[in-house]
Amino acid sequence: MQRRAIAITMLQQYSQMPQQPSLVPSADGSLEAMVFTVPSYVLRHEDNPLWKVYQDLFRKLPDYTEFHLLVPEGGDTKEQLTDWFSAHDMLKRVRFHEVPDHIKLLVWAEDDYEVVEDKHDGSYYIVQPHSHRRAADDYTGYILSKSLGLNRVKTPLYFEGGNLLIGDDFFLMGADYIVDSMLDLRGVLLPEESNLATEQLAQLFSRYLDHKRRFVTVGSLLYVPQEEEQEFKLNGEKWTETLHTQNVEGTVQPVFHIDMFVTLAGRNKEGRYQVLVGDTRMACEVLGEELSAYAIPDVFDDVAALLERQDFEVIRNPLPLTYVDTPEEKKRSWYYATANNALVEIKGENEKTVWLPTYGHGSWEYLRKTDEANKQVWEKLGFKVIQLADFNPFAEKSGSLHCIKKYLRRGK
């Protein structure tokens, strides 16, 4: 009932929404401006693996990209970043947005809001769901909107940025959030019994997020397992392993956000839009491994087949499943070493670049094979491939490259 009440309140803001909303694309256009959230723990020491990734990424992004950094107020995070960008002659491209200390910043900049341009007058909006599952997420959009002088609005719908991908004339949304929004609005906006509920939700998402692009849902019609823990023996000792991390009961997505297993790659010469879908079976073939039951290859295949029926050209790429051990707790956590969680820039027909996270480092040296195989997939599509540093420290926490940034503005 509380979420329903929130949804009703958000409906009162309907007139404040942009008249012709248009989402910032996920692949098309130059990377003019990007947002990153940089918590203090990222810079606690020079050898922090997260900071090494950020440094590598900042150096390898185009020299015309503006960096908007949300940093904790007080402390020395802003000073440390200022020193680093100055030392690399990049400070003129940086703008800081300070966040009060009591707000717990996380590295996952992608999820908190959507950036929407009103094609009616060229103004930009920060658009957020009616509530957030992480407390700090609501405040990052609020602070950024104030700092940049942008309008901020709430919708009666639920979404997170990682479950949205925006093409040139369509946008994809993970089907789980369609279900969430339907449950929130049933009896408030949607009729109690109606087979038209999904059509109404599609209209609402289009009204609040993008008035012209075609709305396409991404999911599977097969059973998808939820997160679970089970015991196993390692060297004679009892351990616990976590599988299907963050998947909830009744999910229709193989991973909780679609940007973890789907990537947009622009149109082919025939005009069909190309979509990469991760393939755990292919990864095992590249690595010479036996296919694990945890890898749910049939679910990923089903997602690919459903996208093909929506007239996309679907290209499969290796999506390895690996794990990290915590010996002191006797715990093993499985995760996807995803190359789908990439950054893509398409400028015209012949200037295409992709930035790929890599995983073949240290204890995961064997993943160099899938790193190279994913590079080859993109090169065959005509992309310049820029491989980045070791993203295992992010991926083991259920995110990667696409998750730690937000596209603020794209050029042509």
mmCIF file of C-alpha atoms in Angstrom:
data_model
loop_
_atom_site.group_PDB
_atom_site.id
_atom_site.type_symbol
_atom_site.label_atom_id
_atom_site.label_comp_id
_atom_site.label_asym_id
_atom_site.label_seq_id
_atom_site.Cartn_x
_atom_site.Cartn_y
_atom_site.Cartn_z
ATOM 1 C CA MET A 1 0.000 0.000 0.000
ATOM 2 C CA GLN A 2 2.863 2.380 0.758
ATOM 3 C CA ARG A 3 4.327 1.993 -2.732
ATOM 4 C CA ARG A 4 0.873 2.525 -4.209
ATOM 5 C CA ALA A 5 0.475 5.750 -2.254
ATOM 6 C CA ILE A 6 3.851 6.920 -3.554
ATOM 7 C CA ALA A 7 2.766 6.093 -7.098
ATOM 8 C CA ILE A 8 -0.414 8.157 -6.717
ATOM 9 C CA THR A 9 1.643 11.111 -5.494
ATOM 10 C CA MET A 10 3.934 10.840 -8.502
ATOM 11 C CA LEU A 11 0.968 10.996 -10.864
ATOM 12 C CA GLN A 12 0.319 14.524 -9.674
ATOM 13 C CA GLN A 13 3.591 15.565 -11.350
ATOM 14 C CA TYR A 14 2.456 14.345 -14.768
ATOM 15 C CA SER A 15 2.198 17.881 -16.148
ATOM 16 C CA GLN A 16 5.799 18.612 -15.121
ATOM 17 C CA MET A 17 7.225 15.931 -17.382
ATOM 18 C CA PRO A 18 8.958 16.834 -20.649
ATOM 19 C CA GLN A 19 6.508 17.078 -23.522
ATOM 20 C CA GLN A 20 8.654 15.058 -25.931
ATOM 21 C CA PRO A 21 11.033 12.955 -23.774
ATOM 22 C CA SER A 22 14.008 11.320 -25.456
ATOM 23 C CA LEU A 23 16.533 9.097 -23.664
ATOM 24 C CA VAL A 24 20.291 9.486 -24.092
ATOM 25 C CA PRO A 25 21.406 6.612 -26.390
ATOM 26 C CA SER A 26 23.474 3.688 -25.132
ATOM 27 C CA ALA A 27 25.605 3.361 -28.279
ATOM 28 C CA ASP A 28 24.868 6.043 -30.873
ATOM 29 C CA GLY A 29 26.737 9.354 -30.784
ATOM 30 C CA SER A 30 30.021 10.617 -29.350
ATOM 31 C CA LEU A 31 30.709 10.422 -25.617
ATOM 32 C CA GLU A 32 30.396 14.121 -24.858
ATOM 33 C CA ALA A 33 29.715 13.941 -21.104
ATOM 34 C CA MET A 34 29.634 11.127 -18.537
ATOM 35 C CA VAL A 35 28.866 10.893 -14.825
ATOM 36 C CA PHE A 36 30.840 8.814 -12.321
ATOM 37 C CA THR A 37 30.286 8.364 -8.596
ATOM 38 C CA VAL A 38 33.579 8.044 -6.716
ATOM 39 C CA PRO A 39 33.180 6.996 -3.064
ATOM 40 C CA SER A 40 36.025 7.672 -0.634
ATOM 41 C CA TYR A 41 36.869 3.964 -0.371
ATOM 42 C CA VAL A 42 38.002 3.950 -4.013
ATOM 43 C CA LEU A 43 40.999 6.147 -3.163
ATOM 44 C CA ARG A 44 41.902 4.879 0.298
ATOM 45 C CA HIS A 45 45.237 3.617 -1.010
ATOM 46 C CA GLU A 46 47.092 3.787 -4.314
ATOM 47 C CA ASP A 47 46.952 0.019 -4.821
ATOM 48 C CA ASN A 48 43.165 -0.156 -4.561
ATOM 49 C CA PRO A 49 42.135 -2.298 -7.573
ATOM 50 C CA LEU A 50 39.036 -0.151 -8.107
ATOM 51 C CA TRP A 51 41.128 3.021 -8.388
ATOM 52 C CA LYS A 52 43.445 1.308 -10.866
ATOM 53 C CA VAL A 53 40.420 0.609 -13.070
ATOM 54 C CA TYR A 54 39.180 4.203 -12.890
ATOM 55 C CA GLN A 55 42.624 5.573 -13.774
ATOM 56 C CA ASP A 56 42.914 3.271 -16.771
ATOM 57 C CA LEU A 57 39.399 4.154 -17.945
ATOM 58 C CA PHE A 58 39.808 7.929 -17.564
ATOM 59 C CA ARG A 59 43.035 7.815 -19.594
ATOM 60 C CA LYS A 60 41.498 5.731 -22.395
ATOM 61 C CA LEU A 61 38.237 7.636 -22.901
ATOM 62 C CA PRO A 62 38.171 10.243 -25.725
ATOM 63 C CA ASP A 63 39.916 13.549 -25.042
ATOM 64 C CA TYR A 64 36.652 15.411 -25.726
ATOM 65 C CA THR A 65 34.672 13.602 -22.991
ATOM 66 C CA GLU A 66 33.633 15.697 -19.987
ATOM 67 C CA PHE A 67 33.777 14.004 -16.578
ATOM 68 C CA HIS A 68 31.126 14.819 -13.984
ATOM 69 C CA LEU A 69 32.286 13.311 -10.710
ATOM 70 C CA LEU A 70 30.038 12.901 -7.688
ATOM 71 C CA VAL A 71 32.355 12.831 -4.672
ATOM 72 C CA PRO A 72 31.853 12.896 -0.894
ATOM 73 C CA GLU A 73 31.822 16.321 0.700
ATOM 74 C CA GLY A 74 34.727 16.852 3.062
ATOM 75 C CA GLY A 75 37.640 14.464 3.372
ATOM 76 C CA ASP A 76 40.316 14.359 0.705
ATOM 77 C CA THR A 77 38.655 12.460 -2.176
ATOM 78 C CA LYS A 78 38.101 15.600 -4.261
ATOM 79 C CA GLU A 79 41.652 16.789 -3.545
ATOM 80 C CA GLN A 80 43.152 13.442 -4.543
ATOM 81 C CA LEU A 81 41.163 13.383 -7.770
ATOM 82 C CA THR A 82 42.097 16.998 -8.524
ATOM 83 C CA ASP A 83 45.775 16.137 -8.120
ATOM 84 C CA TRP A 84 45.497 13.096 -10.384
ATOM 85 C CA PHE A 85 43.592 14.871 -13.177
ATOM 86 C CA SER A 86 46.001 17.816 -12.957
ATOM 87 C CA ALA A 87 49.001 15.497 -13.240
ATOM 88 C CA HIS A 88 47.483 14.027 -16.410
ATOM 89 C CA ASP A 89 46.533 17.424 -17.872
ATOM 90 C CA MET A 90 42.833 16.535 -17.774
ATOM 91 C CA LEU A 91 41.457 18.769 -15.014
ATOM 92 C CA LYS A 92 39.824 21.203 -17.460
ATOM 93 C CA ARG A 93 37.499 18.352 -18.478
ATOM 94 C CA VAL A 94 36.319 17.665 -14.905
ATOM 95 C CA ARG A 95 33.428 19.044 -12.895
ATOM 96 C CA PHE A 96 32.898 17.966 -9.290
ATOM 97 C CA HIS A 97 29.528 17.585 -7.573
ATOM 98 C CA GLU A 98 29.856 17.151 -3.824
ATOM 99 C CA VAL A 99 27.554 14.816 -1.906
ATOM 100 C CA PRO A 100 26.969 15.241 1.876
ATOM 101 C CA ASP A 101 28.892 12.791 4.051
ATOM 102 C CA HIS A 102 25.793 11.095 5.455
ATOM 103 C CA ILE A 103 24.817 9.827 1.980
ATOM 104 C CA LYS A 104 26.539 6.539 1.258
ATOM 105 C CA LEU A 105 27.911 6.846 -2.264
ATOM 106 C CA LEU A 106 28.353 3.659 -4.289
ATOM 107 C CA VAL A 107 30.312 3.101 -7.490
ATOM 108 C CA TRP A 108 27.170 2.093 -9.443
ATOM 109 C CA ALA A 109 26.429 5.397 -11.210
ATOM 110 C CA GLU A 110 24.238 3.829 -13.899
ATOM 111 C CA ASP A 111 21.194 2.847 -11.877
ATOM 112 C CA ASP A 112 19.940 5.927 -10.021
ATOM 113 C CA TYR A 113 18.066 7.825 -12.767
ATOM 114 C CA GLU A 114 17.645 8.348 -16.492
ATOM 115 C CA VAL A 115 18.777 11.439 -18.390
ATOM 116 C CA VAL A 116 16.017 12.618 -20.713
ATOM 117 C CA GLU A 117 16.070 15.416 -23.271
ATOM 118 C CA ASP A 118 12.833 17.233 -24.053
ATOM 119 C CA LYS A 119 12.892 17.458 -27.837
ATOM 120 C CA HIS A 120 10.223 20.161 -27.566
ATOM 121 C CA ASP A 121 12.598 22.797 -26.159
ATOM 122 C CA GLY A 122 16.018 21.094 -25.804
ATOM 123 C CA SER A 123 15.952 21.050 -21.993
ATOM 124 C CA TYR A 124 17.276 18.105 -19.989
ATOM 125 C CA TYR A 125 15.626 16.240 -17.118
ATOM 126 C CA ILE A 126 16.731 13.813 -14.429
ATOM 127 C CA VAL A 127 13.935 11.219 -14.341
ATOM 128 C CA GLN A 128 13.702 8.824 -11.389
ATOM 129 C CA PRO A 129 11.423 5.968 -10.319
ATOM 130 C CA HIS A 130 8.919 6.541 -7.537
ATOM 131 C CA SER A 131 11.339 5.041 -4.994
ATOM 132 C CA HIS A 132 14.764 3.424 -4.816
ATOM 133 C CA ARG A 133 15.919 0.150 -3.317
ATOM 134 C CA ARG A 134 19.203 1.737 -2.217
ATOM 135 C CA ALA A 135 18.736 4.829 -0.070
ATOM 136 C CA ALA A 136 21.580 6.882 -1.561
ATOM 137 C CA ASP A 137 20.354 6.451 -5.143
ATOM 138 C CA ASP A 138 17.565 8.978 -4.713
ATOM 139 C CA TYR A 139 20.009 11.643 -3.547
ATOM 140 C CA THR A 140 22.600 11.327 -6.302
ATOM 141 C CA GLY A 141 20.046 12.284 -8.965
ATOM 142 C CA TYR A 142 18.755 15.058 -6.735
ATOM 143 C CA ILE A 143 22.229 16.513 -6.135
ATOM 144 C CA LEU A 144 23.258 16.233 -9.784
ATOM 145 C CA SER A 145 20.063 17.966 -10.936
ATOM 146 C CA LYS A 146 20.654 20.834 -8.510
ATOM 147 C CA SER A 147 24.318 21.175 -9.431
ATOM 148 C CA LEU A 148 23.624 21.205 -13.182
ATOM 149 C CA GLY A 149 20.390 23.183 -12.982
ATOM 150 C CA LEU A 150 18.308 20.383 -14.502
ATOM 151 C CA ASN A 151 14.670 19.594 -13.865
ATOM 152 C CA ARG A 152 14.112 16.500 -11.711
ATOM 153 C CA VAL A 153 10.900 14.505 -11.789
ATOM 154 C CA LYS A 154 9.599 11.282 -10.318
ATOM 155 C CA THR A 155 7.481 8.736 -12.151
ATOM 156 C CA PRO A 156 4.903 6.245 -10.869
ATOM 157 C CA LEU A 157 7.008 3.488 -12.465
ATOM 158 C CA TYR A 158 9.916 1.398 -11.232
ATOM 159 C CA PHE A 159 13.158 1.130 -13.194
ATOM 160 C CA GLU A 160 16.938 1.086 -12.778
ATOM 161 C CA GLY A 161 19.365 2.284 -15.423
ATOM 162 C CA GLY A 162 21.143 -1.044 -15.763
ATOM 163 C CA ASN A 163 17.901 -2.622 -16.918
ATOM 164 C CA LEU A 164 17.525 -0.182 -19.822
ATOM 165 C CA LEU A 165 19.396 0.005 -23.126
ATOM 166 C CA ILE A 166 18.590 2.738 -25.651
ATOM 167 C CA GLY A 167 18.968 2.243 -29.401
ATOM 168 C CA ASP A 168 18.383 4.661 -32.265
ATOM 169 C CA ASP A 169 14.633 4.053 -32.661
ATOM 170 C CA PHE A 170 13.879 1.666 -29.758
ATOM 171 C CA PHE A 171 14.668 1.099 -26.121
ATOM 172 C CA LEU A 172 15.003 -2.215 -24.326
ATOM 173 C CA MET A 173 13.813 -2.812 -20.776
ATOM 174 C CA GLY A 174 14.297 -5.904 -18.655
ATOM 175 C CA ALA A 175 10.916 -7.551 -18.139
ATOM 176 C CA ASP A 176 11.310 -7.842 -14.356
ATOM 177 C CA TYR A 177 10.650 -4.136 -13.899
ATOM 178 C CA ILE A 178 7.534 -4.361 -16.032
ATOM 179 C CA VAL A 179 6.249 -6.849 -13.475
ATOM 180 C CA ASP A 180 7.346 -4.633 -10.566
ATOM 181 C CA SER A 181 5.591 -1.595 -12.009
ATOM 182 C CA MET A 182 2.469 -3.622 -12.741
ATOM 183 C CA LEU A 183 2.271 -4.793 -9.133
ATOM 184 C CA ASP A 184 2.822 -1.251 -7.839
ATOM 185 C CA LEU A 185 0.106 0.264 -10.014
ATOM 186 C CA ARG A 186 -2.537 -2.460 -9.995
ATOM 187 C CA GLY A 187 -5.683 -1.022 -8.515
ATOM 188 C CA VAL A 188 -4.252 2.513 -8.653
ATOM 189 C CA LEU A 189 -3.841 3.179 -12.349
ATOM 190 C CA LEU A 190 -4.205 -0.218 -13.975
ATOM 191 C CA PRO A 191 -7.470 -2.149 -13.724
ATOM 192 C CA GLU A 192 -7.528 -5.084 -11.302
ATOM 193 C CA GLU A 193 -8.233 -7.531 -14.106
ATOM 194 C CA SER A 194 -7.049 -6.645 -17.573
ATOM 195 C CA ASN A 195 -5.044 -8.336 -20.297
ATOM 196 C CA LEU A 196 -4.176 -4.845 -21.502
ATOM 197 C CA ALA A 197 -2.043 -3.994 -18.450
ATOM 198 C CA THR A 198 1.251 -4.534 -20.274
ATOM 199 C CA GLU A 199 0.102 -2.288 -23.118
ATOM 200 C CA GLN A 200 -0.791 0.440 -20.630
ATOM 201 C CA LEU A 201 2.599 0.116 -18.951
ATOM 202 C CA ALA A 202 4.358 0.350 -22.305
ATOM 203 C CA GLN A 203 2.469 3.581 -22.941
ATOM 204 C CA LEU A 204 3.473 4.921 -19.523
ATOM 205 C CA PHE A 205 7.151 4.089 -19.997
ATOM 206 C CA SER A 206 7.028 5.771 -23.390
ATOM 207 C CA ARG A 207 5.268 8.814 -21.938
ATOM 208 C CA TYR A 208 7.782 9.297 -19.138
ATOM 209 C CA LEU A 209 11.021 8.131 -20.796
ATOM 210 C CA ASP A 210 10.834 8.301 -24.589
ATOM 211 C CA HIS A 211 7.932 9.392 -26.764
ATOM 212 C CA LYS A 212 9.206 8.083 -30.133
ATOM 213 C CA ARG A 213 11.398 5.048 -29.593
ATOM 214 C CA ARG A 214 9.773 1.604 -29.769
ATOM 215 C CA PHE A 215 9.449 -0.043 -26.357
ATOM 216 C CA VAL A 216 10.840 -3.625 -26.278
ATOM 217 C CA THR A 217 10.942 -5.920 -23.251
ATOM 218 C CA VAL A 218 13.787 -8.399 -22.649
ATOM 219 C CA GLY A 219 13.293 -11.646 -20.783
ATOM 220 C CA SER A 220 12.911 -15.394 -21.085
ATOM 221 C CA LEU A 221 9.894 -17.677 -21.229
ATOM 222 C CA LEU A 222 11.867 -20.417 -19.450
ATOM 223 C CA TYR A 223 12.229 -20.930 -15.708
ATOM 224 C CA VAL A 224 15.005 -18.755 -14.271
ATOM 225 C CA PRO A 225 16.477 -19.788 -10.902
ATOM 226 C CA GLN A 226 16.574 -17.311 -8.034
ATOM 227 C CA GLU A 227 19.569 -16.605 -5.809
ATOM 228 C CA GLU A 228 20.399 -19.559 -3.604
ATOM 229 C CA GLU A 229 23.088 -20.855 -1.286
ATOM 230 C CA GLN A 230 24.227 -24.436 -1.068
ATOM 231 C CA GLU A 231 26.928 -26.350 0.728
ATOM 232 C CA PHE A 232 29.808 -28.168 -0.930
ATOM 233 C CA LYS A 233 33.095 -29.747 0.103
ATOM 234 C CA LEU A 234 36.464 -28.142 -0.693
ATOM 235 C CA ASN A 235 39.627 -29.924 0.419
ATOM 236 C CA GLY A 236 37.564 -31.882 2.898
ATOM 237 C CA GLU A 237 36.011 -28.770 4.465
ATOM 238 C CA LYS A 238 32.414 -27.609 4.360
ATOM 239 C CA TRP A 239 31.951 -24.432 2.270
ATOM 240 C CA THR A 240 28.944 -22.399 1.100
ATOM 241 C CA GLU A 241 28.493 -21.141 -2.457
ATOM 242 C CA THR A 242 26.099 -18.453 -3.723
ATOM 243 C CA LEU A 243 24.495 -18.957 -7.135
ATOM 244 C CA HIS A 244 22.444 -16.651 -9.391
ATOM 245 C CA THR A 245 23.300 -13.613 -7.287
ATOM 246 C CA GLN A 246 20.559 -10.959 -6.962
ATOM 247 C CA ASN A 247 17.998 -12.978 -8.920
ATOM 248 C CA VAL A 248 14.662 -12.887 -7.114
ATOM 249 C CA GLU A 249 11.796 -15.354 -7.023
ATOM 250 C CA GLY A 250 9.782 -15.244 -10.236
ATOM 251 C CA THR A 251 12.461 -13.448 -12.268
ATOM 252 C CA VAL A 252 12.291 -13.751 -16.057
ATOM 253 C CA GLN A 253 15.835 -12.445 -16.609
ATOM 254 C CA PRO A 254 18.947 -14.662 -16.461
ATOM 255 C CA VAL A 255 20.804 -11.780 -14.754
ATOM 256 C CA PHE A 256 19.155 -9.038 -12.719
ATOM 257 C CA HIS A 257 20.125 -6.252 -15.191
ATOM 258 C CA ILE A 258 20.075 -6.658 -18.968
ATOM 259 C CA ASP A 259 23.269 -4.626 -19.470
ATOM 260 C CA MET A 260 25.117 -7.560 -17.887
ATOM 261 C CA PHE A 261 24.329 -9.836 -20.845
ATOM 262 C CA VAL A 262 23.055 -7.615 -23.716
ATOM 263 C CA THR A 263 24.995 -4.975 -25.693
ATOM 264 C CA LEU A 264 23.847 -2.686 -28.506
ATOM 265 C CA ALA A 265 26.130 -2.561 -31.547
ATOM 266 C CA GLY A 266 24.430 -0.333 -34.146
ATOM 267 C CA ARG A 267 22.984 -1.243 -37.523
ATOM 268 C CA ASN A 268 24.471 -3.587 -40.085
ATOM 269 C CA LYS A 269 24.756 -2.803 -43.800
ATOM 270 C CA GLU A 270 21.242 -4.132 -44.380
ATOM 271 C CA GLY A 271 19.822 -1.764 -41.770
ATOM 272 C CA ARG A 272 19.024 -4.314 -39.035
ATOM 273 C CA TYR A 273 20.053 -3.365 -35.525
ATOM 274 C CA GLN A 274 22.746 -5.618 -34.058
ATOM 275 C CA VAL A 275 22.435 -6.856 -30.478
ATOM 276 C CA LEU A 276 25.036 -8.958 -28.701
ATOM 277 C CA VAL A 277 23.696 -11.539 -26.241
ATOM 278 C CA GLY A 278 26.068 -13.351 -23.904
ATOM 279 C CA ASP A 279 26.505 -17.094 -24.394
ATOM 280 C CA THR A 280 27.758 -19.231 -21.490
ATOM 281 C CA ARG A 281 27.984 -22.312 -23.708
ATOM 282 C CA MET A 282 30.270 -20.467 -26.128
ATOM 283 C CA ALA A 283 32.462 -19.349 -23.211
ATOM 284 C CA CYS A 284 32.926 -22.943 -22.076
ATOM 285 C CA GLU A 285 33.899 -23.968 -25.604
ATOM 286 C CA VAL A 286 36.507 -21.184 -25.768
ATOM 287 C CA LEU A 287 37.893 -22.115 -22.354
ATOM 288 C CA GLY A 288 37.760 -25.876 -22.929
ATOM 289 C CA GLU A 289 35.590 -26.298 -19.832
ATOM 290 C CA GLU A 290 32.622 -28.509 -19.074
ATOM 291 C CA LEU A 291 29.362 -26.565 -19.124
ATOM 292 C CA SER A 292 28.096 -25.985 -15.587
ATOM 293 C CA ALA A 293 24.436 -26.403 -14.718
ATOM 294 C CA TYR A 294 24.718 -23.001 -13.010
ATOM 295 C CA ALA A 295 25.381 -21.357 -16.386
ATOM 296 C CA ILE A 296 21.704 -21.653 -17.536
ATOM 297 C CA PRO A 297 22.667 -21.565 -21.263
ATOM 298 C CA ASP A 298 19.116 -22.333 -22.443
ATOM 299 C CA VAL A 299 17.803 -19.189 -20.747
ATOM 300 C CA PHE A 300 20.321 -16.981 -22.570
ATOM 301 C CA ASP A 301 19.457 -18.801 -25.814
ATOM 302 C CA ASP A 302 15.775 -18.070 -25.224
ATOM 303 C CA VAL A 303 16.467 -14.356 -24.697
ATOM 304 C CA ALA A 304 18.415 -14.324 -27.972
ATOM 305 C CA ALA A 305 15.601 -16.088 -29.826
ATOM 306 C CA LEU A 306 12.983 -13.655 -28.525
ATOM 307 C CA LEU A 307 15.087 -10.670 -29.630
ATOM 308 C CA GLU A 308 15.464 -12.213 -33.082
ATOM 309 C CA ARG A 309 11.677 -12.346 -33.307
ATOM 310 C CA GLN A 310 11.689 -8.596 -32.652
ATOM 311 C CA ASP A 311 13.707 -8.203 -35.897
ATOM 312 C CA PHE A 312 17.131 -7.690 -34.307
ATOM 313 C CA GLU A 313 20.249 -9.301 -35.691
ATOM 314 C CA VAL A 314 21.470 -11.226 -32.654
ATOM 315 C CA ILE A 315 25.181 -11.969 -32.320
ATOM 316 C CA ARG A 316 26.381 -14.286 -29.570
ATOM 317 C CA ASN A 317 29.523 -13.609 -27.553
ATOM 318 C CA PRO A 318 31.303 -15.561 -24.795
ATOM 319 C CA LEU A 319 29.941 -14.970 -21.275
ATOM 320 C CA PRO A 320 32.057 -16.940 -18.796
ATOM 321 C CA LEU A 321 30.786 -17.896 -15.359
ATOM 322 C CA THR A 322 33.484 -17.809 -12.695
ATOM 323 C CA TYR A 323 33.797 -17.397 -8.936
ATOM 324 C CA VAL A 324 35.695 -15.713 -6.125
ATOM 325 C CA ASP A 325 36.534 -17.460 -2.846
ATOM 326 C CA THR A 326 36.632 -15.950 0.642
ATOM 327 C CA PRO A 327 38.707 -18.573 2.503
ATOM 328 C CA GLU A 328 38.353 -17.033 5.960
ATOM 329 C CA GLU A 329 34.559 -17.369 5.665
ATOM 330 C CA LYS A 330 34.642 -20.552 3.564
ATOM 331 C CA LYS A 331 32.420 -18.908 0.979
ATOM 332 C CA ARG A 332 32.391 -19.034 -2.823
ATOM 333 C CA SER A 333 30.471 -16.484 -4.911
ATOM 334 C CA TRP A 334 29.703 -17.171 -8.571
ATOM 335 C CA TYR A 335 29.511 -14.301 -11.042
ATOM 336 C CA TYR A 336 29.597 -13.557 -14.776
ATOM 337 C CA ALA A 337 32.842 -12.105 -16.134
ATOM 338 C CA THR A 338 30.803 -10.065 -18.573
ATOM 339 C CA ALA A 339 32.160 -8.302 -21.630
ATOM 340 C CA ASN A 340 28.602 -7.269 -22.531
ATOM 341 C CA ASN A 341 28.773 -4.594 -19.824
ATOM 342 C CA ALA A 342 30.767 -2.376 -22.189
ATOM 343 C CA LEU A 343 30.880 1.216 -23.437
ATOM 344 C CA VAL A 344 29.984 1.765 -27.099
ATOM 345 C CA GLU A 345 30.448 4.834 -29.307
ATOM 346 C CA ILE A 346 29.126 4.908 -32.878
ATOM 347 C CA LYS A 347 29.828 8.031 -34.940
ATOM 348 C CA GLY A 348 28.540 7.515 -38.449
ATOM 349 C CA GLU A 349 29.105 4.290 -40.363
ATOM 350 C CA ASN A 350 32.872 4.032 -40.156
ATOM 351 C CA GLU A 351 33.856 5.388 -36.740
ATOM 352 C CA LYS A 352 32.923 2.791 -34.157
ATOM 353 C CA THR A 353 34.655 2.133 -30.839
ATOM 354 C CA VAL A 354 33.980 -0.205 -27.941
ATOM 355 C CA TRP A 355 35.650 -0.209 -24.520
ATOM 356 C CA LEU A 356 35.715 -3.734 -23.062
ATOM 357 C CA PRO A 357 36.347 -4.794 -19.457
ATOM 358 C CA THR A 358 38.840 -7.645 -19.143
ATOM 359 C CA TYR A 359 39.126 -10.457 -16.610
ATOM 360 C CA GLY A 360 42.185 -12.547 -17.536
ATOM 361 C CA HIS A 361 44.321 -11.375 -14.616
ATOM 362 C CA GLY A 362 45.861 -12.953 -11.509
ATOM 363 C CA SER A 363 43.876 -15.981 -10.361
ATOM 364 C CA TRP A 364 41.667 -15.582 -13.439
ATOM 365 C CA GLU A 365 44.489 -15.669 -16.006
ATOM 366 C CA TYR A 366 42.608 -18.393 -17.894
ATOM 367 C CA LEU A 367 39.938 -15.823 -18.846
ATOM 368 C CA ARG A 368 42.382 -14.162 -21.259
ATOM 369 C CA LYS A 369 40.949 -16.563 -23.842
ATOM 370 C CA THR A 370 37.429 -15.175 -23.503
ATOM 371 C CA ASP A 371 38.785 -11.616 -23.334
ATOM 372 C CA GLU A 372 40.434 -12.193 -26.708
ATOM 373 C CA ALA A 373 37.393 -13.982 -28.137
ATOM 374 C CA ASN A 374 35.136 -11.050 -27.211
ATOM 375 C CA LYS A 375 37.595 -8.642 -28.785
ATOM 376 C CA GLN A 376 37.433 -10.628 -32.026
ATOM 377 C CA VAL A 377 33.615 -10.547 -32.025
ATOM 378 C CA TRP A 378 33.647 -6.741 -31.977
ATOM 379 C CA GLU A 379 36.453 -6.440 -34.512
ATOM 380 C CA LYS A 380 34.441 -8.535 -36.971
ATOM 381 C CA LEU A 381 31.667 -5.952 -36.585
ATOM 382 C CA GLY A 382 34.092 -3.189 -37.620
ATOM 383 C CA PHE A 383 34.767 -1.745 -34.161
ATOM 384 C CA LYS A 384 38.004 -0.402 -32.793
ATOM 385 C CA VAL A 385 38.427 -2.318 -29.536
ATOM 386 C CA ILE A 386 39.974 -0.726 -26.447
ATOM 387 C CA GLN A 387 40.543 -3.266 -23.703
ATOM 388 C CA LEU A 388 40.538 -2.012 -20.141
ATOM 389 C CA ALA A 389 42.048 -3.140 -16.862
ATOM 390 C CA ASP A 390 41.001 -5.947 -14.496
ATOM 391 C CA PHE A 391 37.263 -5.697 -13.757
ATOM 392 C CA ASN A 392 37.021 -8.774 -11.531
ATOM 393 C CA PRO A 393 36.817 -6.575 -8.384
ATOM 394 C CA PHE A 394 33.649 -4.987 -9.802
ATOM 395 C CA ALA A 395 32.136 -8.108 -11.394
ATOM 396 C CA GLU A 396 32.349 -10.138 -8.190
ATOM 397 C CA LYS A 397 30.055 -7.453 -6.705
ATOM 398 C CA SER A 398 27.567 -7.938 -9.582
ATOM 399 C CA GLY A 399 28.573 -5.044 -11.846
ATOM 400 C CA SER A 400 31.170 -3.987 -14.384
ATOM 401 C CA LEU A 401 32.113 -1.162 -16.756
ATOM 402 C CA HIS A 402 28.674 -0.031 -17.965
ATOM 403 C CA CYS A 403 27.466 0.004 -14.350
ATOM 404 C CA ILE A 404 29.986 2.570 -13.041
ATOM 405 C CA LYS A 405 29.082 5.421 -15.376
ATOM 406 C CA LYS A 406 26.076 7.359 -16.648
ATOM 407 C CA TYR A 407 25.835 8.876 -20.120
ATOM 408 C CA LEU A 408 24.920 12.504 -19.537
ATOM 409 C CA ARG A 409 25.138 13.783 -23.097
ATOM 410 C CA ARG A 410 25.884 12.316 -26.524
ATOM 411 C CA GLY A 411 26.996 14.106 -29.676
ATOM 412 C CA LYS A 412 26.517 13.023 -33.267
#
